GROMACS .gro file of C-alpha atoms in nm:
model
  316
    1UNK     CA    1   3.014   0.371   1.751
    2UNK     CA    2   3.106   0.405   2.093
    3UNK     CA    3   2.903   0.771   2.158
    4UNK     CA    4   2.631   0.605   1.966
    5UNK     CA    5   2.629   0.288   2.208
    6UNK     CA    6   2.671   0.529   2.555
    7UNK     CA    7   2.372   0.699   2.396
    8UNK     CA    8   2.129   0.456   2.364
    9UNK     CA    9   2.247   0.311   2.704
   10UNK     CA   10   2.164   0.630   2.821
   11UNK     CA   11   1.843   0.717   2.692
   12UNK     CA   12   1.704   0.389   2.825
   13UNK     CA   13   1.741   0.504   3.225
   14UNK     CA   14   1.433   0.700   3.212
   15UNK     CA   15   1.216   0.413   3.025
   16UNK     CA   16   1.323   0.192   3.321
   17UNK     CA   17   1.205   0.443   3.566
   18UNK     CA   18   0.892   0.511   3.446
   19UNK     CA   19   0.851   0.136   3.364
   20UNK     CA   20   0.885   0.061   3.769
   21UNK     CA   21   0.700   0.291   3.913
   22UNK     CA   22   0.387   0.201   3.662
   23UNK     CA   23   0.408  -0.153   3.714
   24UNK     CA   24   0.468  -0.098   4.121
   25UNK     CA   25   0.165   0.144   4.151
   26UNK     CA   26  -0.067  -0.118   3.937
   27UNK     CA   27   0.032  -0.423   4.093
   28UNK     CA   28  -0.068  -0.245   4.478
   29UNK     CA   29  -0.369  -0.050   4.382
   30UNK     CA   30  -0.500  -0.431   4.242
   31UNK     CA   31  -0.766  -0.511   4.483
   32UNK     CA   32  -0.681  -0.790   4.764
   33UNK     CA   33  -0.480  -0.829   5.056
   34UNK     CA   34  -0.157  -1.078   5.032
   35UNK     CA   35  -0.147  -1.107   5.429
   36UNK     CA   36  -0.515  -1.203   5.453
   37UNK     CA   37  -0.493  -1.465   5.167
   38UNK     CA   38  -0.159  -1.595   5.312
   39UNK     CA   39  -0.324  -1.667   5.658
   40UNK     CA   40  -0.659  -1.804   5.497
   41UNK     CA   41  -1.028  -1.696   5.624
   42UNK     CA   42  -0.966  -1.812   5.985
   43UNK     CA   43  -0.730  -1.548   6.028
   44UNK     CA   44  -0.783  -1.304   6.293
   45UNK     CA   45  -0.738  -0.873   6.174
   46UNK     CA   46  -0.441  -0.870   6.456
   47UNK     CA   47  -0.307  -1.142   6.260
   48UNK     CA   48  -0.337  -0.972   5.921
   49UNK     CA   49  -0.212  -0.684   6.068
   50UNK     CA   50   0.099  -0.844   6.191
   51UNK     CA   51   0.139  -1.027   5.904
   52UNK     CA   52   0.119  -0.742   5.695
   53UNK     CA   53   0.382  -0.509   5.937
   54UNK     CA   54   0.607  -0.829   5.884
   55UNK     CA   55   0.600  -0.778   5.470
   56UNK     CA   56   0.620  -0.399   5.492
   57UNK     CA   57   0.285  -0.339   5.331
   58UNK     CA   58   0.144  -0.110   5.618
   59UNK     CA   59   0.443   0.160   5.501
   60UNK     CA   60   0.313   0.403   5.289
   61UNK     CA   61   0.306   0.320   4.872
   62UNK     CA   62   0.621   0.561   4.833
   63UNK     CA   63   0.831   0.452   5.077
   64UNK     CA   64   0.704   0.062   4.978
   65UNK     CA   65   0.864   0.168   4.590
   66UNK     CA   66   1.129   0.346   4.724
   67UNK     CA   67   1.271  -0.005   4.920
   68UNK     CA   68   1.156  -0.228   4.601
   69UNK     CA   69   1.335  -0.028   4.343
   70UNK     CA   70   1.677   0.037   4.595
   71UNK     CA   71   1.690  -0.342   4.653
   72UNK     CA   72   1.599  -0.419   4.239
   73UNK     CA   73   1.897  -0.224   4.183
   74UNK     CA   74   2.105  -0.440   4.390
   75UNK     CA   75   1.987  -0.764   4.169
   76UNK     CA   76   1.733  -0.816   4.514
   77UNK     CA   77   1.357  -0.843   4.333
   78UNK     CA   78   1.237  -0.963   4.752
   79UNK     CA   79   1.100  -1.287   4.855
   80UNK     CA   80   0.785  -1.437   4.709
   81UNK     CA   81   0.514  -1.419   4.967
   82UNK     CA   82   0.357  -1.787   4.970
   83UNK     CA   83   0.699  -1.983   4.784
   84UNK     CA   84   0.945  -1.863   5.069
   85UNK     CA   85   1.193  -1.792   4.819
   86UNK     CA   86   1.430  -1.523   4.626
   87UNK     CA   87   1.202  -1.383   4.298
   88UNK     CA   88   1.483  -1.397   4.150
   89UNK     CA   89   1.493  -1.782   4.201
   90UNK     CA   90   1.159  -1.826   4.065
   91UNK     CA   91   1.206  -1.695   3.826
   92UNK     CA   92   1.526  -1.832   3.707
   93UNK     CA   93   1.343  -2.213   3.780
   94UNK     CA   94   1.071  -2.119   3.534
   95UNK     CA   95   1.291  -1.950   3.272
   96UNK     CA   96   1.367  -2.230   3.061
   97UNK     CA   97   1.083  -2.321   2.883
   98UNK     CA   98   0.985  -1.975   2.819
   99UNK     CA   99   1.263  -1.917   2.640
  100UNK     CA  100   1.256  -2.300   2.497
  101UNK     CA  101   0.945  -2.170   2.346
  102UNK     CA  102   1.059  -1.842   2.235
  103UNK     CA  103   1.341  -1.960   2.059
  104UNK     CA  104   1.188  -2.234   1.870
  105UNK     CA  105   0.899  -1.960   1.792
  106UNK     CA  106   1.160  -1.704   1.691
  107UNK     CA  107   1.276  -1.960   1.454
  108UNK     CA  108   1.013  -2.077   1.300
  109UNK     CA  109   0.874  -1.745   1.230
  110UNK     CA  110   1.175  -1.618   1.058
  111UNK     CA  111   1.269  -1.921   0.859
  112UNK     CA  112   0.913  -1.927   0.707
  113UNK     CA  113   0.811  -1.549   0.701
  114UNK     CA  114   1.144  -1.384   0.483
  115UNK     CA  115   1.133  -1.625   0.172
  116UNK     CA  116   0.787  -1.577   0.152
  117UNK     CA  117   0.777  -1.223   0.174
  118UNK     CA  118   1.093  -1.197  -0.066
  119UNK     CA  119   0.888  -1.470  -0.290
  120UNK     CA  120   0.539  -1.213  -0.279
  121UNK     CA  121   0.723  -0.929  -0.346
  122UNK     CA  122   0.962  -1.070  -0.664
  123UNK     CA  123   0.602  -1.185  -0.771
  124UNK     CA  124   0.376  -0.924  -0.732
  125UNK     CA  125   0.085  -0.930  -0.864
  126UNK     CA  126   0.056  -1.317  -0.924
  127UNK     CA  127  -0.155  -1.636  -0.771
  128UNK     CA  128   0.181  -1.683  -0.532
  129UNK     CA  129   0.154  -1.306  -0.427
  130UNK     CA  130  -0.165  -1.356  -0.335
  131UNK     CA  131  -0.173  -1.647  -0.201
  132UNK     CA  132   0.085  -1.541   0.008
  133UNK     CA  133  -0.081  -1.268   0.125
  134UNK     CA  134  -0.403  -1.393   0.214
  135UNK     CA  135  -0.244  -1.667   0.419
  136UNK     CA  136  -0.069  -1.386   0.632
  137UNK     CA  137  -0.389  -1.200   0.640
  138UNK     CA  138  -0.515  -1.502   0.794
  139UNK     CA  139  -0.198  -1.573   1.018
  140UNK     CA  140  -0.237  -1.206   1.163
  141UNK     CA  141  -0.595  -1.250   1.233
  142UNK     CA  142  -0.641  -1.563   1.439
  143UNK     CA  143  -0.526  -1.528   1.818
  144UNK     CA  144  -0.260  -1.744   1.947
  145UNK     CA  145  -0.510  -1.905   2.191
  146UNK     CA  146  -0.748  -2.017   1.900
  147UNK     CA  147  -0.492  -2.155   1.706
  148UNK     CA  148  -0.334  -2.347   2.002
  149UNK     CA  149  -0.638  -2.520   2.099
  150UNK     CA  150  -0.700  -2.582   1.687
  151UNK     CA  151  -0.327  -2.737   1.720
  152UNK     CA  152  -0.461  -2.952   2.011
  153UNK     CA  153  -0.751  -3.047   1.897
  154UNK     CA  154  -0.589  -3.161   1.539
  155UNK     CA  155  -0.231  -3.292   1.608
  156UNK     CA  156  -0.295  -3.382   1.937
  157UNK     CA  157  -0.629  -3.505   1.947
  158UNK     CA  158  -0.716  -3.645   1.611
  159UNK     CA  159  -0.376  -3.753   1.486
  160UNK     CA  160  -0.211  -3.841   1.785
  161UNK     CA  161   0.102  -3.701   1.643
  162UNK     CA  162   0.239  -3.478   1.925
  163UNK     CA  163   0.162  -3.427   2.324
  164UNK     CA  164  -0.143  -3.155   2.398
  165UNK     CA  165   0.034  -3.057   2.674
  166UNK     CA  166   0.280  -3.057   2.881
  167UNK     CA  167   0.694  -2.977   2.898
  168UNK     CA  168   0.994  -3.214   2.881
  169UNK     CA  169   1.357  -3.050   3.011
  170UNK     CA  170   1.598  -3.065   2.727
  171UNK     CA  171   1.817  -3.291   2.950
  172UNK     CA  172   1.519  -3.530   2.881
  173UNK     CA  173   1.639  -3.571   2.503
  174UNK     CA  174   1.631  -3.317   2.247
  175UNK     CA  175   1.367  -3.501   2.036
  176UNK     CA  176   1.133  -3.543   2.349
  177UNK     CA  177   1.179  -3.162   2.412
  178UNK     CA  178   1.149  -3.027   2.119
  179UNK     CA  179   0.825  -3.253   2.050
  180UNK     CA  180   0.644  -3.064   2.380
  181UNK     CA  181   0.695  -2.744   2.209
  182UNK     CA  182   0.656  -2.781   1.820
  183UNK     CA  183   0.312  -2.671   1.925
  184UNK     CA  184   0.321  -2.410   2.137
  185UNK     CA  185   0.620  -2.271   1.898
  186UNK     CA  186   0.366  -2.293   1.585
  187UNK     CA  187   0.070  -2.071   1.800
  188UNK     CA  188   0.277  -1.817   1.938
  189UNK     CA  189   0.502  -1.760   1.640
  190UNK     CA  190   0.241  -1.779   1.375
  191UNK     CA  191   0.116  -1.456   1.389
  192UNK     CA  192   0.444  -1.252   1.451
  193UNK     CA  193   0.556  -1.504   1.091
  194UNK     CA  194   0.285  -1.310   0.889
  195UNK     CA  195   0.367  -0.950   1.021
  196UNK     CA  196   0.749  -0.998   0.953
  197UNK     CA  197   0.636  -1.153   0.583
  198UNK     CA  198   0.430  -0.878   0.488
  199UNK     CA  199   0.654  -0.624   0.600
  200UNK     CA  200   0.925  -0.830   0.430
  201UNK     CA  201   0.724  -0.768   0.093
  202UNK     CA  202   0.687  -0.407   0.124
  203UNK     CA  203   1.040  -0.305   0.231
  204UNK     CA  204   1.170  -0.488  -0.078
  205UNK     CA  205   0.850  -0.391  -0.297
  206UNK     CA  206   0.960   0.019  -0.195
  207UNK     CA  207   1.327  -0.052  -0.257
  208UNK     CA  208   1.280  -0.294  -0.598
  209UNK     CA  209   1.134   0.043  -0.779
  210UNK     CA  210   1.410   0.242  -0.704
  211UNK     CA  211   1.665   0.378  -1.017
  212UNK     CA  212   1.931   0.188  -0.873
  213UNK     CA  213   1.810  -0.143  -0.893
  214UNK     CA  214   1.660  -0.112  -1.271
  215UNK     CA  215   2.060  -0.001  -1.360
  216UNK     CA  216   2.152  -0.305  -1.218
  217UNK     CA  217   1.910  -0.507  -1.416
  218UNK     CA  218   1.956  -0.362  -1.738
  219UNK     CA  219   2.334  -0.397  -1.692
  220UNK     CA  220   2.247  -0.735  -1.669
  221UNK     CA  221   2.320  -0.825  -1.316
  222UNK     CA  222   2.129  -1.159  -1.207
  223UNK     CA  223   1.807  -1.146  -1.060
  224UNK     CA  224   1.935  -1.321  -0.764
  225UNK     CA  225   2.204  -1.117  -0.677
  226UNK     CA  226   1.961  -0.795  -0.749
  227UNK     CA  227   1.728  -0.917  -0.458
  228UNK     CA  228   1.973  -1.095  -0.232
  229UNK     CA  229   2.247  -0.808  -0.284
  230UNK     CA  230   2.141  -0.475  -0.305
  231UNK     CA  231   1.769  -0.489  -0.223
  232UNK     CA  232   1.718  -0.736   0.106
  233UNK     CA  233   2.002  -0.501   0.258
  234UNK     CA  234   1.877  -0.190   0.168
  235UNK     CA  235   1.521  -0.312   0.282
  236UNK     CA  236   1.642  -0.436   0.583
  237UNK     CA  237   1.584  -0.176   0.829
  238UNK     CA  238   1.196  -0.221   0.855
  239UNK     CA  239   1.250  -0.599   0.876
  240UNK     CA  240   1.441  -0.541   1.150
  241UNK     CA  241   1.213  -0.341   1.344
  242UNK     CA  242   0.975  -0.611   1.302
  243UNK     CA  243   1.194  -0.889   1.416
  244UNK     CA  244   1.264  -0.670   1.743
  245UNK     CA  245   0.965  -0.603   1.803
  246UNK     CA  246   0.855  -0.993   1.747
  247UNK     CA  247   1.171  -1.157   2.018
  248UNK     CA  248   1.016  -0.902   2.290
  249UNK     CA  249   0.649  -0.962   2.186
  250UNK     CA  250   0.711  -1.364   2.219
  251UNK     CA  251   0.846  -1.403   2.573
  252UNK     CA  252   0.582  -1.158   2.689
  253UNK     CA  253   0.307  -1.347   2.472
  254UNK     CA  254   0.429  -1.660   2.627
  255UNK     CA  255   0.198  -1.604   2.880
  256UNK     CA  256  -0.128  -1.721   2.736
  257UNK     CA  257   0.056  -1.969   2.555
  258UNK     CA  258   0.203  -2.147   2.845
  259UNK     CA  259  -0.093  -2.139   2.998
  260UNK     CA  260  -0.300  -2.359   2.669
  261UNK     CA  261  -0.048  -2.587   2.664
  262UNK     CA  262   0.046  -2.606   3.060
  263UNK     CA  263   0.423  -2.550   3.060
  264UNK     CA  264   0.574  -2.455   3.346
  265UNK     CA  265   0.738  -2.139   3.215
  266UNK     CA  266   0.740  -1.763   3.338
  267UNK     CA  267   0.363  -1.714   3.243
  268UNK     CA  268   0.218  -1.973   3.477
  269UNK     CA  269   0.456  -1.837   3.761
  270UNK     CA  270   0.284  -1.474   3.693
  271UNK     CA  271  -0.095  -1.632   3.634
  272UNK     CA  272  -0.026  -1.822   3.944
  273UNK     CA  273   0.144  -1.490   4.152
  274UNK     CA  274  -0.159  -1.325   4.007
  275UNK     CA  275  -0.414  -1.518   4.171
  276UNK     CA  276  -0.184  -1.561   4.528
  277UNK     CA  277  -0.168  -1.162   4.496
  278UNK     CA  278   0.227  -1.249   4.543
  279UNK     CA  279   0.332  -0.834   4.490
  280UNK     CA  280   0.686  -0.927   4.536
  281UNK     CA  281   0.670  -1.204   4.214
  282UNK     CA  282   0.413  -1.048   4.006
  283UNK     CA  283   0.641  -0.701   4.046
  284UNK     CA  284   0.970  -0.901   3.971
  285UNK     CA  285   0.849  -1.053   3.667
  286UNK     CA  286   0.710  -0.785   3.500
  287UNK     CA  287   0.987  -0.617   3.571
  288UNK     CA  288   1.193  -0.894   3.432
  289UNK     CA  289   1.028  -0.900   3.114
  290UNK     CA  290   1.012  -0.522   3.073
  291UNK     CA  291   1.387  -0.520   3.035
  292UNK     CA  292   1.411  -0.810   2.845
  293UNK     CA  293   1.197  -0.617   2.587
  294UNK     CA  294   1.358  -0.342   2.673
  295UNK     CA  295   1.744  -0.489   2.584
  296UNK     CA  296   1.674  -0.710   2.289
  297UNK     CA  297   1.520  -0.319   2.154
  298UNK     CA  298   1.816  -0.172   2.214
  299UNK     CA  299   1.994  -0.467   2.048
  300UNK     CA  300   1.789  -0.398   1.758
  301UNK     CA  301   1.887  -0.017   1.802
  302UNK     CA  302   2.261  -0.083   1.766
  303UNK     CA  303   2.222  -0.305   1.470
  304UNK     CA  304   2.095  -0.012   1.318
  305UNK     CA  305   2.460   0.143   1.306
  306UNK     CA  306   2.607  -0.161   1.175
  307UNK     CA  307   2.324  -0.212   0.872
  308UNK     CA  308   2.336   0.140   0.803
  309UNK     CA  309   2.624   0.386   0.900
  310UNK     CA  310   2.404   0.704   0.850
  311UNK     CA  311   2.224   0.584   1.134
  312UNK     CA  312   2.501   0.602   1.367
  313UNK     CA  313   2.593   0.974   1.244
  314UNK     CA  314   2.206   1.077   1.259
  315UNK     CA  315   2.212   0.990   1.601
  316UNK     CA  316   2.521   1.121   1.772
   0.00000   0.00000   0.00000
């Protein structure tokens, strides 16, 4: 388990690399100068110029990379242009409700999306089955952003049940928190709920034909324990991929999400670096969210070995 772990460690140094230097080299060849928006449309070109000697962005693009990704390395991600602070501090006072959001999304989606797709695929071929399906057809197909405002316009709006907008820190109360993000949690998880159900359904549909399983049945072994024992593990692989796939995909897709509901989370820092053209934010949180993806996949990858053994001797 060990070789298996260094390995995976490993192979994720060159990802990183090539993650940096792609997100560096689009972030500077986005048109606009920071130093001339900093000092407004008064400013004079000696002043830009200063100004932009002062940030380093006169060096050349290598050697501009080469001091970002030497002082990333160091847990130093710079100093945000227009804030006058660490990125790293930004980013750390926005953190929160992304990952309030993420969470509660995360949950939502799995509590809903496995029973269903174990209940389509022990019924196949009936009303529930599809039923089932068609409401994840639905789920996949409607964006985030639509169903948000939908959300807003129905619970919100109309019903007057919960906030449109808006974020409450959980040292606030947890019922006042969580009621700022039942919505958000609903439109950002909704979607990533119907891709783990359906691929919930065909894991187990694929593993429920195998020989194995009708020897258990006709030795009478409960239906229960046939699905819950020795197909949902056997299945589980896929699932998994899915549910890594989905904890990365939500605190990147907060973005758009934060920015419906207006919570001060890690996707209105970026949409607001974004329009300062703050390099030294926009590049930190990327980069910040690229390994976040990056780990919780290579989470994923190591629950691999401990699901399935053959894995781990595959791969050494």
């Amino acid at each position: 388990m060990r070789s298996y772990f260094i390995n995976r460690l490993l192979s994720l140094i060159p990802v990183l690399f090539i993650v940096s230097v792609v997100i560096f080299m689009i972030i500077h060849l986005t048109p606009g100068d920071p130093a001339a928006m900093l000092l407004g449309e008064e400013a004079t070109e000696q002043q830009i110029q200063d100004l932009r000697e002062e940030l380093g962005l006169d060096l050349p693009i290598i050697a501009q990379y080469g001091h970002w990704i030497l002082n990333a390395l160091q847990g130093d991600l710079g100093t945000s242009y227009f804030m006058k602070q660490p990125v790293i501090d930004a980013i750390l006072s926005h953190l929160a409700p992304t990952v309030s959001v993420a969470i509660i999304a995360a949950f939502i989606s799995l509590i809903i999306s496995i029973p269903i797709g174990i209940l389509a695929a022990t019924r196949r071929g009936t009303n529930t089955d599809r039923t089932v399906m068609g409401i994840s057809l639905l789920g996949m197909s409607v964006p985030s952003f639509l169903l948000g405002l939908f959300l807003i316009l129905l619970f919100g709006v109309k019903l007057q049940w919960l906030p449109v907008a808006g974020y409450q820190p959980l040292s606030a109360g947890f019922v006042e928190h969580i009621k700022y993000l039942i919505l958000p949690s609903i439109a950002l998880g909704s979607m990533h709920a119907a891709l783990i159900a359906r691929m919930t359904r065909s894991s187990l549909l694929e593993v429920l034909n195998m020989n194995y399983i009708k020897t258990a049945r006709s030795k009478g072994v409960s239906e229960y324990l046939v699905v819950m024992r020795h197909t949902l593990r056997n299945s589980f692989l896929p699932i998994l991929t899915v549910i890594g796939q989905t904890l990365g995909a939500l605190i990147a897709g907060a973005v758009v999400t934060e920015t419906i509901f207006n919570i001060p989370g890690i996707g209105q820092l970026i949409i607001n670096s974004v329009e300062r053209r703050d390099y030294a934010v926009i590049q930190g949180v990327v980069l910040f969210v690229t390994c976040t993806y990056v780990f919780i996949n290579l989470i994923i990858d190591l629950l691999y070995g401990v699901v399935d053994p053959r894995v781990r001797l595959n791969k050494k």
